[in-house]
Coordinates of C-alpha atoms in Angstrom, one line a residue:
M1279 CA 9.3 -17.5 -18.3
M1280 CA 11.0 -14.3 -19.4
D1281 CA 7.9 -13.3 -21.3
A1282 CA 5.7 -13.7 -18.3
L1283 CA 8.1 -11.6 -16.2
V1284 CA 8.0 -8.8 -18.7
D1285 CA 4.1 -9.0 -19.1
H1286 CA 4.0 -8.7 -15.2
A1287 CA 6.6 -5.7 -15.1
T1288 CA 4.8 -3.9 -17.9
Q1289 CA 1.3 -4.2 -16.2
T1290 CA 3.1 -2.9 -13.0
I1291 CA 4.5 0.1 -14.8
R1292 CA 1.3 0.9 -16.4
A1293 CA -0.6 0.9 -13.1
G1294 CA 2.2 2.5 -11.1
S1295 CA 3.5 5.3 -13.1
K1296 CA 1.9 6.6 -16.3
S1297 CA 4.8 9.2 -16.7
F1298 CA 7.6 6.6 -16.9
S1299 CA 5.4 4.1 -19.0
A1300 CA 4.9 6.6 -21.5
A1301 CA 8.7 7.6 -21.8
S1302 CA 9.8 3.9 -21.6
R1303 CA 7.9 3.3 -25.0
L1304 CA 10.6 5.2 -26.7
F1305 CA 13.3 2.6 -25.7
D1306 CA 14.5 0.1 -28.2
P1307 CA 12.8 -3.2 -27.3
D1308 CA 15.6 -4.9 -25.3
T1309 CA 16.4 -1.7 -23.2
R1310 CA 12.5 -1.3 -22.5
R1311 CA 12.4 -4.8 -21.3
S1312 CA 15.2 -4.4 -18.9
A1313 CA 13.9 -1.0 -17.8
V1314 CA 10.5 -2.3 -17.0
L1315 CA 12.0 -5.3 -15.2
L1316 CA 13.9 -3.0 -13.0
Y1317 CA 10.9 -0.7 -12.5
A1318 CA 8.8 -3.8 -11.2
W1319 CA 11.3 -4.5 -8.6
C1320 CA 11.5 -0.9 -7.3
R1321 CA 7.7 -0.6 -7.2
H1322 CA 7.4 -3.9 -5.4
C1323 CA 10.0 -2.8 -2.7
D1324 CA 8.2 0.6 -2.1
D1325 CA 4.7 -1.2 -1.8
V1326 CA 6.0 -3.9 0.5
I1327 CA 7.5 -1.3 2.8
D1328 CA 4.2 0.5 2.8
G1329 CA 2.0 -2.6 3.0
Q1330 CA 0.4 -1.6 -0.4
V1331 CA -0.3 -2.9 -3.8
L1332 CA 0.9 -0.2 -6.5
G1333 CA 0.6 2.5 -4.0
R1334 CA -3.2 2.0 -3.4
E1335 CA -4.7 -1.1 -2.1
Q1336 CA -3.7 -2.2 1.5
A1337 CA -2.0 -5.7 1.3
G1338 CA -2.8 -6.4 4.9
A1339 CA 0.8 -7.7 5.7
A1340 CA 0.9 -8.8 9.3
N1341 CA 4.6 -8.5 9.9
T1342 CA 6.4 -5.2 10.8
A1343 CA 7.9 -2.8 8.4
Q1344 CA 11.4 -3.6 9.8
E1345 CA 10.8 -7.2 9.1
R1346 CA 9.6 -6.6 5.6
L1347 CA 12.7 -4.4 5.1
A1348 CA 14.9 -7.3 6.3
E1349 CA 13.1 -9.7 4.0
L1350 CA 13.5 -7.4 0.9
E1351 CA 17.4 -7.1 1.8
D1352 CA 17.7 -10.8 2.0
A1353 CA 15.9 -11.5 -1.1
T1354 CA 18.0 -8.9 -2.9
R1355 CA 21.2 -10.7 -2.0
R1356 CA 19.8 -14.1 -2.9
A1357 CA 19.0 -12.7 -6.1
Y1358 CA 22.6 -11.8 -6.7
F1359 CA 23.7 -15.2 -5.6
G1360 CA 21.7 -16.8 -8.4
E1361 CA 19.0 -18.6 -6.3
S1362 CA 15.6 -19.4 -7.9
M1363 CA 13.2 -16.5 -7.2
S1364 CA 9.5 -17.3 -6.7
D1365 CA 8.4 -13.7 -6.4
P1366 CA 7.9 -12.3 -9.9
A1367 CA 9.4 -9.1 -9.0
F1368 CA 12.6 -10.4 -7.7
A1369 CA 12.8 -12.9 -10.6
A1370 CA 12.5 -9.8 -12.8
F1371 CA 15.2 -8.0 -10.8
Q1372 CA 17.5 -10.9 -10.9
A1373 CA 17.2 -11.2 -14.7
V1374 CA 18.1 -7.6 -15.2
A1375 CA 20.7 -7.2 -12.5
L1376 CA 22.7 -10.2 -13.8
K1377 CA 22.3 -9.5 -17.4
H1378 CA 23.6 -6.0 -17.0
D1379 CA 26.0 -6.6 -14.2
I1380 CA 24.3 -3.9 -12.0
P1381 CA 26.4 -3.8 -8.7
Q1382 CA 24.9 -5.0 -5.7
R1383 CA 25.7 -2.1 -3.8
H1384 CA 23.4 0.0 -5.9
A1385 CA 20.5 -2.1 -5.3
L1386 CA 21.2 -2.0 -1.5
E1387 CA 21.7 1.8 -1.6
H1388 CA 18.2 1.8 -2.9
L1389 CA 16.7 -0.2 0.0
R1390 CA 18.5 2.1 2.3
G1391 CA 16.1 4.8 1.1
F1392 CA 13.3 2.6 2.3
A1393 CA 15.0 2.1 5.7
M1394 CA 14.9 5.8 6.1
D1395 CA 11.2 5.7 6.0
V1396 CA 11.1 2.6 8.2
E1397 CA 13.2 4.3 10.8
E1398 CA 11.1 7.5 10.5
R1399 CA 14.0 9.5 9.7
R1400 CA 14.0 13.4 10.5
Y1401 CA 15.4 15.5 7.7
L1402 CA 16.9 18.4 9.6
R1403 CA 18.4 20.4 6.7
I1404 CA 17.8 20.2 2.9
E1405 CA 21.1 18.3 2.5
D1406 CA 19.3 15.4 4.5
T1407 CA 16.4 15.5 2.0
L1408 CA 18.8 15.3 -0.8
E1409 CA 20.3 12.3 0.7
Y1410 CA 16.9 10.6 0.9
C1411 CA 16.3 11.5 -2.8
Y1412 CA 19.4 9.9 -3.9
H1413 CA 18.6 6.6 -2.1
V1414 CA 15.0 6.3 -3.3
A1415 CA 15.6 7.8 -6.9
G1416 CA 19.1 8.9 -7.7
V1417 CA 20.6 5.4 -7.4
V1418 CA 17.6 4.2 -9.5
G1419 CA 18.8 6.6 -12.3
V1420 CA 22.3 5.1 -12.0
M1421 CA 21.0 1.5 -12.5
M1422 CA 18.8 2.7 -15.4
A1423 CA 21.7 4.3 -17.0
I1424 CA 23.8 1.1 -16.6
I1425 CA 21.0 -0.8 -18.5
M1426 CA 21.4 1.6 -21.3
G1427 CA 25.1 0.9 -21.5
A1428 CA 26.7 3.7 -19.4
R1429 CA 29.6 2.6 -17.4
D1430 CA 31.6 5.9 -17.0
E1431 CA 31.2 7.7 -13.7
P1432 CA 30.4 11.2 -15.1
T1433 CA 27.3 9.7 -17.0
L1434 CA 26.2 7.9 -14.0
D1435 CA 26.6 11.1 -11.9
R1436 CA 24.2 12.7 -14.5
A1437 CA 21.8 10.0 -14.1
S1438 CA 21.8 10.3 -10.3
D1439 CA 21.1 14.0 -10.7
L1440 CA 18.0 13.3 -12.9
G1441 CA 16.7 10.8 -10.2
I1442 CA 17.2 13.5 -7.5
A1443 CA 15.3 15.9 -9.7
F1444 CA 12.5 13.6 -10.1
Q1445 CA 12.2 12.9 -6.4
L1446 CA 12.2 16.5 -5.4
T1447 CA 9.3 17.1 -7.8
N1448 CA 7.6 14.1 -6.3
I1449 CA 8.1 15.5 -2.9
A1450 CA 6.7 18.9 -3.8
R1451 CA 3.7 17.4 -5.4
D1452 CA 2.9 15.0 -2.6
I1453 CA 3.5 17.1 0.4
I1454 CA -0.1 17.0 1.8
E1455 CA -0.5 13.2 0.6
D1456 CA 2.7 12.3 2.5
A1457 CA 1.6 14.2 5.7
A1458 CA -1.7 12.3 5.7
I1459 CA 0.2 9.0 6.3
G1460 CA 2.8 10.6 8.8
R1461 CA 5.7 11.3 6.4
C1462 CA 7.4 14.6 6.0
Y1463 CA 10.5 14.9 3.7
L1464 CA 10.7 18.7 4.2
P1465 CA 13.7 19.8 6.2
A1466 CA 13.0 20.7 9.9
D1467 CA 14.5 24.3 9.6
W1468 CA 12.0 25.1 6.8
L1469 CA 9.4 23.9 9.0
A1470 CA 10.7 26.0 12.0
E1471 CA 11.0 29.1 9.7
F1472 CA 7.1 29.1 9.3
N1473 CA 6.4 27.7 12.9
I1474 CA 4.7 24.5 11.3
S1475 CA 5.0 21.0 12.8
P1476 CA 4.9 17.9 10.4
Q1477 CA 1.6 17.1 11.9
Q1478 CA 0.3 20.5 10.8
L1479 CA 1.1 20.4 7.2
G1480 CA -2.4 19.2 6.1
D1481 CA -4.1 22.1 7.8
S1482 CA -5.5 24.4 5.1
R1483 CA -4.4 27.5 6.9
H1484 CA -0.9 26.7 6.3
R1485 CA -1.2 26.3 2.6
P1486 CA 0.5 29.7 1.7
A1487 CA 3.6 28.5 3.6
V1488 CA 3.4 24.9 1.9
A1489 CA 3.3 26.6 -1.4
V1490 CA 6.3 28.5 -0.7
M1491 CA 8.2 25.5 0.5
A1492 CA 7.0 23.5 -2.6
K1493 CA 8.4 26.2 -4.9
R1494 CA 11.8 25.9 -3.0
L1495 CA 11.9 22.3 -3.8
V1496 CA 11.0 22.8 -7.5
D1497 CA 13.6 25.6 -7.7
L1498 CA 16.1 23.4 -6.0
A1499 CA 15.4 20.4 -8.6
E1500 CA 16.0 22.8 -11.6
P1501 CA 20.0 22.7 -11.5
Y1502 CA 19.6 18.9 -11.2
Y1503 CA 17.4 18.7 -14.3
V1504 CA 19.9 20.9 -16.1
S1505 CA 22.8 18.8 -15.0
A1506 CA 20.9 15.5 -16.1
L1507 CA 20.7 16.8 -19.7
Q1508 CA 24.6 16.7 -19.9
G1509 CA 24.5 12.9 -19.8
L1510 CA 22.4 12.5 -22.9
P1511 CA 25.1 12.4 -25.4
A1512 CA 26.6 9.3 -23.8
L1513 CA 23.6 7.4 -24.2
P1514 CA 22.2 5.5 -27.4
P1515 CA 19.9 7.7 -29.4
R1516 CA 16.6 6.1 -28.5
S1517 CA 17.6 5.8 -24.8
A1518 CA 18.5 9.5 -24.8
W1519 CA 15.1 10.4 -26.3
A1520 CA 13.3 8.4 -23.7
V1521 CA 15.3 9.9 -20.9
A1522 CA 14.8 13.4 -22.3
T1523 CA 11.1 12.8 -22.6
A1524 CA 10.9 11.5 -18.9
H1525 CA 13.0 14.6 -17.8
G1526 CA 10.2 16.9 -19.6
V1527 CA 7.3 15.0 -18.1
Y1528 CA 8.5 15.1 -14.5
R1529 CA 9.9 18.7 -14.8
E1530 CA 6.5 19.9 -16.0
I1531 CA 4.8 18.3 -12.9
G1532 CA 6.9 20.7 -10.8
V1533 CA 6.1 23.7 -13.0
K1534 CA 2.4 22.9 -12.6
V1535 CA 2.7 22.6 -9.0
V1536 CA 4.2 26.1 -8.8
E1537 CA 1.6 27.5 -11.2
R1538 CA -1.2 26.2 -9.0
G1539 CA 0.1 27.7 -5.9
E1540 CA -2.1 27.0 -2.9
R1541 CA -4.4 24.9 -4.9
A1542 CA -1.8 22.5 -6.0
W1543 CA -3.0 19.9 -3.4
D1544 CA -6.7 20.3 -4.0
S1545 CA -6.3 17.4 -6.6
R1546 CA -3.3 15.5 -8.0
T1547 CA -1.0 17.4 -10.4
F1548 CA -0.2 15.5 -13.5
T1549 CA 0.8 16.0 -17.1
S1550 CA -2.1 15.4 -19.7
G1551 CA -1.8 13.1 -22.7
A1552 CA -1.4 16.3 -24.9
D1553 CA 1.4 17.4 -22.6
K1554 CA 3.1 14.2 -23.1
L1555 CA 2.9 14.2 -26.7
R1556 CA 4.4 17.6 -26.7
L1557 CA 7.3 16.6 -24.4
V1558 CA 8.0 13.5 -26.7
A1559 CA 8.6 15.9 -29.5
R1560 CA 10.6 18.3 -27.5
G1561 CA 12.8 15.4 -26.3
V1562 CA 14.1 15.0 -29.7
W1563 CA 15.2 18.7 -29.6
Q1564 CA 16.8 18.3 -26.1
V1565 CA 18.9 15.4 -27.4
W1566 CA 20.3 17.3 -30.2
D1567 CA 20.8 20.4 -28.0
A1568 CA 22.6 18.5 -25.4
R1569 CA 25.1 17.4 -28.0
R1570 CA 26.2 20.7 -29.1
R1571 CA 26.3 22.4 -25.6
E1572 CA 29.4 22.6 -23.6
P1573 CA 29.3 20.5 -20.3
R1574 CA 28.0 22.4 -17.3
P1575 CA 29.1 21.7 -13.8
R1576 CA 26.9 19.6 -11.4
P1577 CA 25.0 21.0 -8.6
A1578 CA 27.4 21.1 -5.4
L1579 CA 24.8 20.8 -2.6
F1580 CA 24.7 17.0 -2.9
R1581 CA 26.5 14.6 -5.0
R1582 CA 26.2 10.8 -5.1
P1583 CA 28.7 8.8 -3.1
R1584 CA 31.4 6.8 -5.1

């Protein structure tokens, strides 16, 4: 049964995130199994809310997004109660959550991020956007760190910062794609500065302004990326290497978005196979470098709730 769950989760991660799939291969086998099981649940919840399969194919769900969210919350609680899970994604989540004693509040905090989408939350200031980033990605970083054996709050804080950095990068890369499905994570005060409504983001005449706002997001992510590296010394060596590699791969996407400027949304921005190999090697140096550096303070603009 467990082998089947791991196979399902591995296929999910390969189809859903080439970047995370590449980095996850660096974990030791046991940590990798748990990481892909958690990823499968996160991906499943995201797709259920959007009525998709791996972010692409429409699943054709007839019930409303609110009903689907309620079903996810109910199934998550039942998984913690030890009930038998028929859905592979929830069976995977149950296995990893109970094995590593992941607090239920973290899983529900993650679902709160999807609730923000369902409620069509408006993000008035950048702090609101950062709150969303925490729920959909920062708390996932916390759960991943727990899988790697971290329990102390300072290390979990750094893991949260990495997830926030990842999500800021994702938002910058996907501004136009998100706008096409009626979603906007850019703060309203930024849009007002350029006199752009969320509905106008896809208009080519606004690409210069979109490029400026994307750069702001990438710049904002940078101190969170720096902060995240401070957590590497607390992780086992192979886990630290995997995290450092994922750090480099996602950060590079943001760098490429800024370099492409107004053309960043003509096609999807990604890191090539050669880029990933280079960043795998660089990850070894980052792990070593993090162990010899003095800890730096965390970004003050947003910090995960305790």
